[in-house]
mmCIF file of C-alpha atoms in Angstrom:
data_model
loop_
_atom_site.group_PDB
_atom_site.id
_atom_site.type_symbol
_atom_site.label_atom_id
_atom_site.label_comp_id
_atom_site.label_asym_id
_atom_site.label_seq_id
_atom_site.Cartn_x
_atom_site.Cartn_y
_atom_site.Cartn_z
ATOM 1 C CA UNK A 1 11.141 175.984 -234.509
ATOM 2 C CA UNK A 2 7.980 174.517 -232.922
ATOM 3 C CA UNK A 3 8.095 177.081 -230.070
ATOM 4 C CA UNK A 4 8.472 179.955 -232.517
ATOM 5 C CA UNK A 5 5.552 178.681 -234.547
ATOM 6 C CA UNK A 6 3.367 178.489 -231.432
ATOM 7 C CA UNK A 7 4.379 182.032 -230.419
ATOM 8 C CA UNK A 8 3.675 183.370 -233.898
ATOM 9 C CA UNK A 9 0.251 181.733 -233.826
ATOM 10 C CA UNK A 10 -0.587 183.296 -230.427
ATOM 11 C CA UNK A 11 0.708 186.746 -231.289
ATOM 12 C CA UNK A 12 -0.161 186.781 -234.930
ATOM 13 C CA UNK A 13 3.098 188.517 -235.676
ATOM 14 C CA UNK A 14 4.379 187.717 -239.225
ATOM 15 C CA UNK A 15 7.939 188.225 -238.108
ATOM 16 C CA UNK A 16 7.745 185.401 -235.619
ATOM 17 C CA UNK A 17 6.145 183.128 -238.259
ATOM 18 C CA UNK A 18 8.967 183.953 -240.696
ATOM 19 C CA UNK A 19 11.582 183.250 -238.057
ATOM 20 C CA UNK A 20 9.899 179.907 -237.202
ATOM 21 C CA UNK A 21 9.834 178.853 -240.872
ATOM 22 C CA UNK A 22 13.470 179.755 -241.289
ATOM 23 C CA UNK A 23 14.420 177.678 -238.254
ATOM 24 C CA UNK A 24 12.490 174.690 -239.626
ATOM 25 C CA UNK A 25 14.204 174.980 -243.018
ATOM 26 C CA UNK A 26 17.642 175.142 -241.434
ATOM 27 C CA UNK A 27 16.932 171.855 -239.610
ATOM 28 C CA UNK A 28 15.833 170.146 -242.891
ATOM 29 C CA UNK A 29 19.056 171.248 -244.572
ATOM 30 C CA UNK A 30 21.182 169.475 -241.983
ATOM 31 C CA UNK A 31 19.007 166.376 -242.252
ATOM 32 C CA UNK A 32 19.312 166.337 -246.038
ATOM 33 C CA UNK A 33 23.078 166.708 -245.729
ATOM 34 C CA UNK A 34 23.144 163.627 -243.523
ATOM 35 C CA UNK A 35 20.928 161.792 -245.996
ATOM 36 C CA UNK A 36 23.337 162.656 -248.806
ATOM 37 C CA UNK A 37 26.247 161.305 -246.773
ATOM 38 C CA UNK A 38 24.406 158.051 -246.072
ATOM 39 C CA UNK A 39 23.432 157.647 -249.711
ATOM 40 C CA UNK A 40 27.063 158.244 -250.775
ATOM 41 C CA UNK A 41 28.288 155.611 -248.332
ATOM 42 C CA UNK A 42 25.677 153.132 -249.509
ATOM 43 C CA UNK A 43 26.565 153.840 -253.145
ATOM 44 C CA UNK A 44 30.235 153.192 -252.416
ATOM 45 C CA UNK A 45 29.346 149.981 -250.576
ATOM 46 C CA UNK A 46 27.321 148.866 -253.570
ATOM 47 C CA UNK A 47 30.235 149.575 -255.906
ATOM 48 C CA UNK A 48 32.806 147.935 -253.619
ATOM 49 C CA UNK A 49 30.620 144.856 -253.268
ATOM 50 C CA UNK A 50 30.224 144.584 -257.055
ATOM 51 C CA UNK A 51 33.969 144.939 -257.476
ATOM 52 C CA UNK A 52 34.586 142.306 -254.805
ATOM 53 C CA UNK A 53 32.044 140.002 -256.387
ATOM 54 C CA UNK A 54 33.685 140.382 -259.802
ATOM 55 C CA UNK A 55 37.135 139.773 -258.294
ATOM 56 C CA UNK A 56 35.899 136.629 -256.552
ATOM 57 C CA UNK A 57 34.376 135.307 -259.776
ATOM 58 C CA UNK A 58 37.558 136.038 -261.743
ATOM 59 C CA UNK A 59 39.895 134.530 -259.149
ATOM 60 C CA UNK A 60 37.779 131.395 -258.737
ATOM 61 C CA UNK A 61 37.523 130.956 -262.515
ATOM 62 C CA UNK A 62 41.274 131.416 -262.880
ATOM 63 C CA UNK A 63 41.817 128.922 -260.066
ATOM 64 C CA UNK A 64 39.514 126.397 -261.717
ATOM 65 C CA UNK A 65 41.277 126.773 -265.079
ATOM 66 C CA UNK A 66 44.702 126.451 -263.446
ATOM 67 C CA UNK A 67 43.527 123.412 -261.466
ATOM 68 C CA UNK A 68 42.164 121.714 -264.590
ATOM 69 C CA UNK A 69 45.412 122.445 -266.441
ATOM 70 C CA UNK A 70 47.423 121.066 -263.511
ATOM 71 C CA UNK A 71 45.338 117.871 -263.443
ATOM 72 C CA UNK A 72 45.805 117.484 -267.211
ATOM 73 C CA UNK A 73 49.538 117.986 -266.758
ATOM 74 C CA UNK A 74 49.581 115.451 -263.926
ATOM 75 C CA UNK A 75 47.881 112.871 -266.129
ATOM 76 C CA UNK A 76 50.331 113.589 -268.947
ATOM 77 C CA UNK A 77 53.325 113.318 -266.614
ATOM 78 C CA UNK A 78 52.065 110.065 -265.099
ATOM 79 C CA UNK A 79 51.551 108.627 -268.596
ATOM 80 C CA UNK A 80 55.043 109.724 -269.592
ATOM 81 C CA UNK A 81 56.523 108.126 -266.467
ATOM 82 C CA UNK A 82 54.708 104.864 -267.203
ATOM 83 C CA UNK A 83 55.961 104.915 -270.815
ATOM 84 C CA UNK A 84 59.530 105.655 -269.718
ATOM 85 C CA UNK A 85 59.407 102.829 -267.180
ATOM 86 C CA UNK A 86 58.212 100.471 -269.913
ATOM 87 C CA UNK A 87 60.907 101.668 -272.326
ATOM 88 C CA UNK A 88 63.570 101.181 -269.674
ATOM 89 C CA UNK A 89 62.403 97.619 -269.042
ATOM 90 C CA UNK A 90 62.229 96.797 -272.752
ATOM 91 C CA UNK A 91 65.629 98.344 -273.524
ATOM 92 C CA UNK A 92 67.205 96.565 -270.561
ATOM 93 C CA UNK A 93 65.728 93.252 -271.740
ATOM 94 C CA UNK A 94 66.896 93.871 -275.335
ATOM 95 C CA UNK A 95 70.366 94.772 -274.074
ATOM 96 C CA UNK A 96 70.643 91.535 -272.102
ATOM 97 C CA UNK A 97 69.255 89.566 -275.034
ATOM 98 C CA UNK A 98 71.815 91.108 -277.387
ATOM 99 C CA UNK A 99 74.620 90.399 -274.924
ATOM 100 C CA UNK A 100 73.463 86.781 -274.750
ATOM 101 C CA UNK A 101 73.461 86.621 -278.570
ATOM 102 C CA UNK A 102 77.033 87.900 -278.676
ATOM 103 C CA UNK A 103 78.097 85.409 -276.004
ATOM 104 C CA UNK A 104 76.489 82.553 -277.963
ATOM 105 C CA UNK A 105 78.201 83.671 -281.189
ATOM 106 C CA UNK A 106 81.556 83.825 -279.418
ATOM 107 C CA UNK A 107 80.900 80.354 -278.048
ATOM 108 C CA UNK A 108 80.119 79.061 -281.546
ATOM 109 C CA UNK A 109 83.233 80.769 -282.915
ATOM 110 C CA UNK A 110 85.366 79.090 -280.269
ATOM 111 C CA UNK A 111 83.759 75.743 -281.053
ATOM 112 C CA UNK A 112 84.313 76.297 -284.785
ATOM 113 C CA UNK A 113 87.977 77.124 -284.114
ATOM 114 C CA UNK A 114 88.394 73.932 -282.135
ATOM 115 C CA UNK A 115 86.747 71.898 -284.907
ATOM 116 C CA UNK A 116 88.885 73.645 -287.527
ATOM 117 C CA UNK A 117 92.012 72.899 -285.540
ATOM 118 C CA UNK A 118 91.045 69.232 -285.251
ATOM 119 C CA UNK A 119 90.194 69.042 -288.959
ATOM 120 C CA UNK A 120 93.519 70.634 -289.862
ATOM 121 C CA UNK A 121 95.344 68.143 -287.657
ATOM 122 C CA UNK A 122 93.536 65.277 -289.438
ATOM 123 C CA UNK A 123 94.368 66.892 -292.744
ATOM 124 C CA UNK A 124 98.045 67.199 -291.893
ATOM 125 C CA UNK A 125 98.113 63.562 -290.774
ATOM 126 C CA UNK A 126 96.243 62.331 -293.856
ATOM 127 C CA UNK A 127 98.385 64.272 -296.303
ATOM 128 C CA UNK A 128 101.557 63.267 -294.482
ATOM 129 C CA UNK A 129 100.561 59.594 -294.548
ATOM 130 C CA UNK A 130 99.613 59.703 -298.220
ATOM 131 C CA UNK A 131 102.767 61.537 -299.211
ATOM 132 C CA UNK A 132 104.876 59.027 -297.278
ATOM 133 C CA UNK A 133 102.936 56.179 -298.867
ATOM 134 C CA UNK A 134 103.516 57.685 -302.295
ATOM 135 C CA UNK A 135 107.261 57.998 -301.615
ATOM 136 C CA UNK A 136 107.424 54.354 -300.618
ATOM 137 C CA UNK A 137 105.307 53.255 -303.550
ATOM 138 C CA UNK A 138 107.342 55.379 -305.914
ATOM 139 C CA UNK A 139 110.515 53.736 -304.717
ATOM 140 C CA UNK A 140 108.928 50.303 -305.103
ATOM 141 C CA UNK A 141 107.726 51.130 -308.609
ATOM 142 C CA UNK A 142 111.081 52.530 -309.626
ATOM 143 C CA UNK A 143 112.905 49.519 -308.189
ATOM 144 C CA UNK A 144 110.612 47.036 -309.862
ATOM 145 C CA UNK A 145 110.953 48.834 -313.175
ATOM 146 C CA UNK A 146 114.736 48.715 -312.829
ATOM 147 C CA UNK A 147 114.676 44.985 -312.020
ATOM 148 C CA UNK A 148 112.356 44.078 -314.861
ATOM 149 C CA UNK A 149 114.335 46.272 -317.214
ATOM 150 C CA UNK A 150 117.510 44.316 -316.376
ATOM 151 C CA UNK A 151 115.714 41.010 -316.750
ATOM 152 C CA UNK A 152 114.411 42.128 -320.086
ATOM 153 C CA UNK A 153 117.885 43.113 -321.194
ATOM 154 C CA UNK A 154 119.308 39.738 -320.066
ATOM 155 C CA UNK A 155 116.638 37.818 -321.935
ATOM 156 C CA UNK A 156 117.233 39.730 -325.132
ATOM 157 C CA UNK A 157 121.120 39.197 -325.325
ATOM 158 C CA UNK A 158 122.262 36.177 -327.591
ATOM 159 C CA UNK A 159 124.219 33.302 -325.862
ATOM 160 C CA UNK A 160 127.638 31.917 -327.006
ATOM 161 C CA UNK A 161 127.751 28.651 -329.019
ATOM 162 C CA UNK A 162 128.249 25.615 -326.850
ATOM 163 C CA UNK A 163 128.090 21.891 -326.908
ATOM 164 C CA UNK A 164 125.175 20.361 -325.208
ATOM 165 C CA UNK A 165 126.054 17.930 -322.477
ATOM 166 C CA UNK A 166 123.720 15.562 -320.772
ATOM 167 C CA UNK A 167 123.007 16.048 -317.183
ATOM 168 C CA UNK A 168 123.425 13.444 -314.458
ATOM 169 C CA UNK A 169 122.812 13.278 -310.741
ATOM 170 C CA UNK A 170 125.833 15.500 -310.033
ATOM 171 C CA UNK A 171 125.838 17.864 -313.058
ATOM 172 C CA UNK A 172 122.808 19.466 -314.597
ATOM 173 C CA UNK A 173 124.572 19.736 -317.880
ATOM 174 C CA UNK A 174 124.207 22.645 -320.266
ATOM 175 C CA UNK A 175 121.093 21.610 -322.052
ATOM 176 C CA UNK A 176 118.271 24.056 -322.810
ATOM 177 C CA UNK A 177 116.750 25.567 -319.644
ATOM 178 C CA UNK A 178 112.981 25.630 -318.902
ATOM 179 C CA UNK A 179 111.213 28.707 -320.292
ATOM 180 C CA UNK A 180 109.883 30.415 -317.088
ATOM 181 C CA UNK A 181 111.072 34.020 -317.759
ATOM 182 C CA UNK A 182 107.891 35.020 -319.596
ATOM 183 C CA UNK A 183 105.596 34.011 -316.749
ATOM 184 C CA UNK A 184 107.716 35.855 -314.272
ATOM 185 C CA UNK A 185 107.575 39.038 -316.351
ATOM 186 C CA UNK A 186 103.807 38.798 -316.691
ATOM 187 C CA UNK A 187 103.298 38.453 -312.909
ATOM 188 C CA UNK A 188 105.623 41.348 -312.212
ATOM 189 C CA UNK A 189 103.609 43.554 -314.534
ATOM 190 C CA UNK A 190 100.424 42.808 -312.627
ATOM 191 C CA UNK A 191 102.084 43.688 -309.324
ATOM 192 C CA UNK A 192 103.427 46.873 -310.819
ATOM 193 C CA UNK A 193 99.974 47.834 -312.064
ATOM 194 C CA UNK A 194 98.487 47.153 -308.629
ATOM 195 C CA UNK A 195 101.107 49.329 -306.975
ATOM 196 C CA UNK A 196 100.467 52.110 -309.478
ATOM 197 C CA UNK A 197 96.724 51.857 -308.739
ATOM 198 C CA UNK A 198 97.443 52.125 -305.033
ATOM 199 C CA UNK A 199 99.682 55.070 -305.871
ATOM 200 C CA UNK A 200 96.853 56.723 -307.822
ATOM 201 C CA UNK A 201 94.401 56.081 -305.000
ATOM 202 C CA UNK A 202 96.815 57.613 -302.525
ATOM 203 C CA UNK A 203 97.258 60.663 -304.741
ATOM 204 C CA UNK A 204 93.495 61.017 -305.084
ATOM 205 C CA UNK A 205 93.111 60.715 -301.326
ATOM 206 C CA UNK A 206 95.719 63.457 -300.906
ATOM 207 C CA UNK A 207 94.020 65.677 -303.491
ATOM 208 C CA UNK A 208 90.617 65.117 -301.884
ATOM 209 C CA UNK A 209 92.080 65.954 -298.476
ATOM 210 C CA UNK A 210 93.637 69.159 -299.850
ATOM 211 C CA UNK A 211 90.372 70.183 -301.535
ATOM 212 C CA UNK A 212 88.395 69.404 -298.373
ATOM 213 C CA UNK A 213 90.896 71.370 -296.280
ATOM 214 C CA UNK A 214 90.632 74.361 -298.584
ATOM 215 C CA UNK A 215 86.835 74.255 -298.500
ATOM 216 C CA UNK A 216 86.781 73.883 -294.714
ATOM 217 C CA UNK A 217 89.291 76.707 -294.267
ATOM 218 C CA UNK A 218 87.320 78.981 -296.594
ATOM 219 C CA UNK A 219 84.069 78.179 -294.761
ATOM 220 C CA UNK A 220 85.766 78.786 -291.418
ATOM 221 C CA UNK A 221 87.205 82.124 -292.509
ATOM 222 C CA UNK A 222 83.820 83.172 -293.892
ATOM 223 C CA UNK A 223 82.144 82.166 -290.625
ATOM 224 C CA UNK A 224 84.672 84.138 -288.609
ATOM 225 C CA UNK A 225 84.257 87.180 -290.861
ATOM 226 C CA UNK A 226 80.466 87.100 -290.711
ATOM 227 C CA UNK A 227 80.479 86.474 -286.955
ATOM 228 C CA UNK A 228 82.887 89.331 -286.285
ATOM 229 C CA UNK A 229 80.765 91.651 -288.441
ATOM 230 C CA UNK A 230 77.623 90.583 -286.589
ATOM 231 C CA UNK A 231 79.308 91.026 -283.210
ATOM 232 C CA UNK A 232 80.438 94.522 -284.214
ATOM 233 C CA UNK A 233 76.866 95.349 -285.241
ATOM 234 C CA UNK A 234 75.429 93.946 -281.999
ATOM 235 C CA UNK A 235 78.059 95.791 -279.966
ATOM 236 C CA UNK A 236 77.103 99.069 -281.624
ATOM 237 C CA UNK A 237 73.454 98.235 -280.971
ATOM 238 C CA UNK A 238 74.206 97.709 -277.279
ATOM 239 C CA UNK A 239 76.046 101.033 -277.186
ATOM 240 C CA UNK A 240 73.044 102.778 -278.742
ATOM 241 C CA UNK A 241 70.647 101.091 -276.340
ATOM 242 C CA UNK A 242 72.813 102.117 -273.394
ATOM 243 C CA UNK A 243 72.664 105.693 -274.666
ATOM 244 C CA UNK A 244 68.876 105.419 -274.954
ATOM 245 C CA UNK A 245 68.718 103.936 -271.453
ATOM 246 C CA UNK A 246 70.752 106.816 -270.043
ATOM 247 C CA UNK A 247 68.522 109.366 -271.779
ATOM 248 C CA UNK A 248 65.343 107.618 -270.599
ATOM 249 C CA UNK A 249 66.654 107.508 -267.050
ATOM 250 C CA UNK A 250 67.496 111.214 -267.225
ATOM 251 C CA UNK A 251 64.032 111.984 -268.644
ATOM 252 C CA UNK A 252 62.433 109.840 -265.954
ATOM 253 C CA UNK A 253 64.186 111.742 -263.161
ATOM 254 C CA UNK A 254 63.205 115.097 -264.710
ATOM 255 C CA UNK A 255 59.596 113.970 -265.265
ATOM 256 C CA UNK A 256 59.252 112.739 -261.689
ATOM 257 C CA UNK A 257 60.610 116.083 -260.509
ATOM 258 C CA UNK A 258 58.040 117.868 -262.694
ATOM 259 C CA UNK A 259 55.299 115.655 -261.260
ATOM 260 C CA UNK A 260 56.294 116.535 -257.693
ATOM 261 C CA UNK A 261 56.300 120.256 -258.579
ATOM 262 C CA UNK A 262 52.905 119.896 -260.270
ATOM 263 C CA UNK A 263 51.431 118.150 -257.222
ATOM 264 C CA UNK A 264 52.734 120.976 -255.059
ATOM 265 C CA UNK A 265 51.083 123.478 -257.395
ATOM 266 C CA UNK A 266 47.816 121.570 -257.111
ATOM 267 C CA UNK A 267 48.019 121.733 -253.323
ATOM 268 C CA UNK A 268 48.607 125.478 -253.501
ATOM 269 C CA UNK A 269 45.657 125.875 -255.883
ATOM 270 C CA UNK A 270 43.404 123.909 -253.513
ATOM 271 C CA UNK A 271 44.551 126.042 -250.587
ATOM 272 C CA UNK A 272 43.928 129.221 -252.598
ATOM 273 C CA UNK A 273 40.458 127.983 -253.547
ATOM 274 C CA UNK A 274 39.716 127.324 -249.890
ATOM 275 C CA UNK A 275 40.727 130.868 -248.969
ATOM 276 C CA UNK A 276 38.655 132.276 -251.853
ATOM 277 C CA UNK A 277 35.598 130.372 -250.702
ATOM 278 C CA UNK A 278 35.979 131.664 -247.192
ATOM 279 C CA UNK A 279 36.126 135.258 -248.415
ATOM 280 C CA UNK A 280 33.713 134.966 -251.313
ATOM 281 C CA UNK A 281 31.032 132.399 -250.589
ATOM 282 C CA UNK A 282 28.942 134.741 -248.377
ATOM 283 C CA UNK A 283 29.125 137.595 -250.884
ATOM 284 C CA UNK A 284 28.331 135.379 -253.884
ATOM 285 C CA UNK A 285 25.429 133.667 -252.150
ATOM 286 C CA UNK A 286 23.896 136.868 -250.733
ATOM 287 C CA UNK A 287 24.996 139.361 -253.384
ATOM 288 C CA UNK A 288 21.604 139.935 -254.993
ATOM 289 C CA UNK A 289 19.765 140.203 -251.667
ATOM 290 C CA UNK A 290 22.365 142.583 -250.218
ATOM 291 C CA UNK A 291 22.360 144.741 -253.337
ATOM 292 C CA UNK A 292 18.556 144.880 -253.339
ATOM 293 C CA UNK A 293 18.368 145.732 -249.638
ATOM 294 C CA UNK A 294 20.974 148.440 -249.970
ATOM 295 C CA UNK A 295 19.232 149.848 -253.063
ATOM 296 C CA UNK A 296 15.936 149.878 -251.188
ATOM 297 C CA UNK A 297 17.593 151.731 -248.339
ATOM 298 C CA UNK A 298 19.026 154.286 -250.766
ATOM 299 C CA UNK A 299 15.616 154.745 -252.413
ATOM 300 C CA UNK A 300 13.994 155.381 -249.032
ATOM 301 C CA UNK A 301 16.622 157.935 -248.123
ATOM 302 C CA UNK A 302 16.217 159.687 -251.459
ATOM 303 C CA UNK A 303 12.430 159.736 -251.003
ATOM 304 C CA UNK A 304 12.858 161.231 -247.521
ATOM 305 C CA UNK A 305 15.161 163.850 -248.933
ATOM 306 C CA UNK A 306 12.615 164.625 -251.641
ATOM 307 C CA UNK A 307 9.901 165.026 -249.040
ATOM 308 C CA UNK A 308 12.102 167.354 -246.982
ATOM 309 C CA UNK A 309 12.942 169.276 -250.090
ATOM 310 C CA UNK A 310 9.218 169.583 -250.873
ATOM 311 C CA UNK A 311 8.560 170.947 -247.423
ATOM 312 C CA UNK A 312 10.711 173.920 -248.329
#
């Protein structure tokens, strides 16, 4: 184009000048086409970089939210594990305490049975002795009453008429005897009353022993009933605590498994964040500068194209 322009200037031929201008315009068209291609590439780079920047921001925000949620979950799981451990210890201690209570109650029941057996043996002996004593006393009373009844009958019967004879050293004679029967009857009555009092005391002792035995037996049966009821209640309590222990142990195993899985998730989130930083840190730090530089380059290209277009 430059050669044609020089030739047209030397010759002054309009045709050569027209041909030179046409050649120059054809060259500008190719240049502008290249400019358009460069601007299109830069525009796409701008758009891709914005999209990448937005993706990085989204992924890092999602990672941060997931990491915070995982740390919250870890804290919750660790708290739950600590609570389950404490519950297991407390339930185990309560179970052993309840077992000890049952053992002590059974020990007291055995002791009460031994005491009851000894009391019953004493009762049997006491009642047996008193009943035997009463049999003996009854026989004595009956015998004495028979004797004194006969004596009374003898004293009341009238004697046959007789002639009084004087007594000597070999014959007492048949004179009036000394009157001693009345004193003997009076003494016998006192003895009989004493025996009857002993008899009454023996009967009272027997009655007291029977009443005491009944009270002791009733108290013993009540103790056994209450103890058996309490033992049944404690046994059910132990069964319930064992069920709670089993459930807590199952929950503890599951919670520890969840904690391990959560820790693994946290590791994966940290690894993902590391990869994101490697691929995103440069873009995020230099995004504005790169966008501005690329925009400036596009503006310069567009200005050059405008100038070439003006030269037409």
